[in-house]
Amino acid sequence: AQSVTQLGSHVSVSEGALVLLRCNYSSSVPPYLFWYVQYPNQGLQLLLKYTTGATLVKGINGFEAEFKKSETSFHLTKPSAHMSDAAEYFCAVSQGGSYIPTFGRGTSLIVHP
Amino acid sequence: SAVISQKPSRDICQRGTSLTIQCQVDSQVTMMFWYRQQPGQSLTLIATANQGSEATYESGFVIDKFPISRPNLTFSTLTVSNMSPEDSSIYLCSVKVGTGGQETQYFGPGTRLLVL
């Protein structure tokens, strides 16, 4: 069994500020972890994923996430927010590459000028 | 990678009618998925559609309500039958590409459905 919890349905930051979107998971086996972004009126786009190996994963658009097994977390960060980062972000977990992921409820990132 | 298109992009329908959503992929894929994304909710998997076999439905979804076709490796349709306002949602087509634990899942732009 697996599940994902995203803390905060909305996160608001100022342009240039640090972005931190939280994701905690539960999984009965070593997880594969994903972050997706959904811009308005578009489908989901893969930002980054962790499968095995290095726990700090770098993705597109300056985002990165760190897999912390002891904390069962996979938080998404970006040092400096840009207006174009405003979107819905989804964390997901699966039991392997061939398995179907379970998605969190999503966090809406709002960026203020 | 995979580029996915969906038709229609949005629609407004009357209750009791049916809508068929088309999903076209630019490459041949084995596994295709249909998701529902209700307002403020996460993505919920409706069914997995593999070419040459019957679709596999998740708990809470049935073939009579959401019939799926998968005539070839690049195309699938999802029909939302006898619609009610509760079916108002975004419906997303998705595929998995790759093998050996390195699979990547791609999503279409979605079909935004409003049922009155």
PDB file of C-alpha atoms in Angstrom, chain A residues 40-42, chain B residues 6-13 19 21 89-90 109-114:
ATOM      1  CA  PRO A  40      -3.378  26.294 -16.127  1.00  0.00           C
ATOM      2  CA  ASN A  41      -5.337  24.433 -18.786  1.00  0.00           C
ATOM      3  CA  GLN A  42      -2.515  21.983 -19.378  1.00  0.00           C
TER       4      GLN A  42
ATOM      5  CA  GLN B   6      -6.906  14.927 -26.474  1.00  0.00           C
ATOM      6  CA  LYS B   7     -10.181  15.886 -28.092  1.00  0.00           C
ATOM      7  CA  PRO B   8     -12.250  17.739 -27.146  1.00  0.00           C
ATOM      8  CA  SER B   9     -10.271  20.067 -24.926  1.00  0.00           C
ATOM      9  CA  ARG B  10     -13.451  21.079 -23.125  1.00  0.00           C
ATOM     10  CA  ASP B  11     -17.182  20.572 -23.399  1.00  0.00           C
ATOM     11  CA  ILE B  12     -20.428  21.486 -21.709  1.00  0.00           C
ATOM     12  CA  CYS B  13     -22.992  18.696 -21.756  1.00  0.00           C
ATOM     13  CA  LEU B  19     -19.370  12.162 -24.316  1.00  0.00           C
ATOM     14  CA  ILE B  21     -13.002  11.646 -25.342  1.00  0.00           C
ATOM     15  CA  SER B  89     -14.185  16.972 -13.997  1.00  0.00           C
ATOM     16  CA  ILE B  90     -10.977  17.013 -15.961  1.00  0.00           C
ATOM     17  CA  PRO B 109      -3.601  18.251 -21.721  1.00  0.00           C
ATOM     18  CA  GLY B 110      -6.909  17.000 -20.371  1.00  0.00           C
ATOM     19  CA  THR B 111     -10.560  17.329 -21.325  1.00  0.00           C
ATOM     20  CA  ARG B 112     -12.500  19.725 -19.150  1.00  0.00           C
ATOM     21  CA  LEU B 113     -16.077  18.531 -18.829  1.00  0.00           C
ATOM     22  CA  LEU B 114     -18.962  20.448 -17.318  1.00  0.00           C
TER      23      LEU B 114
END
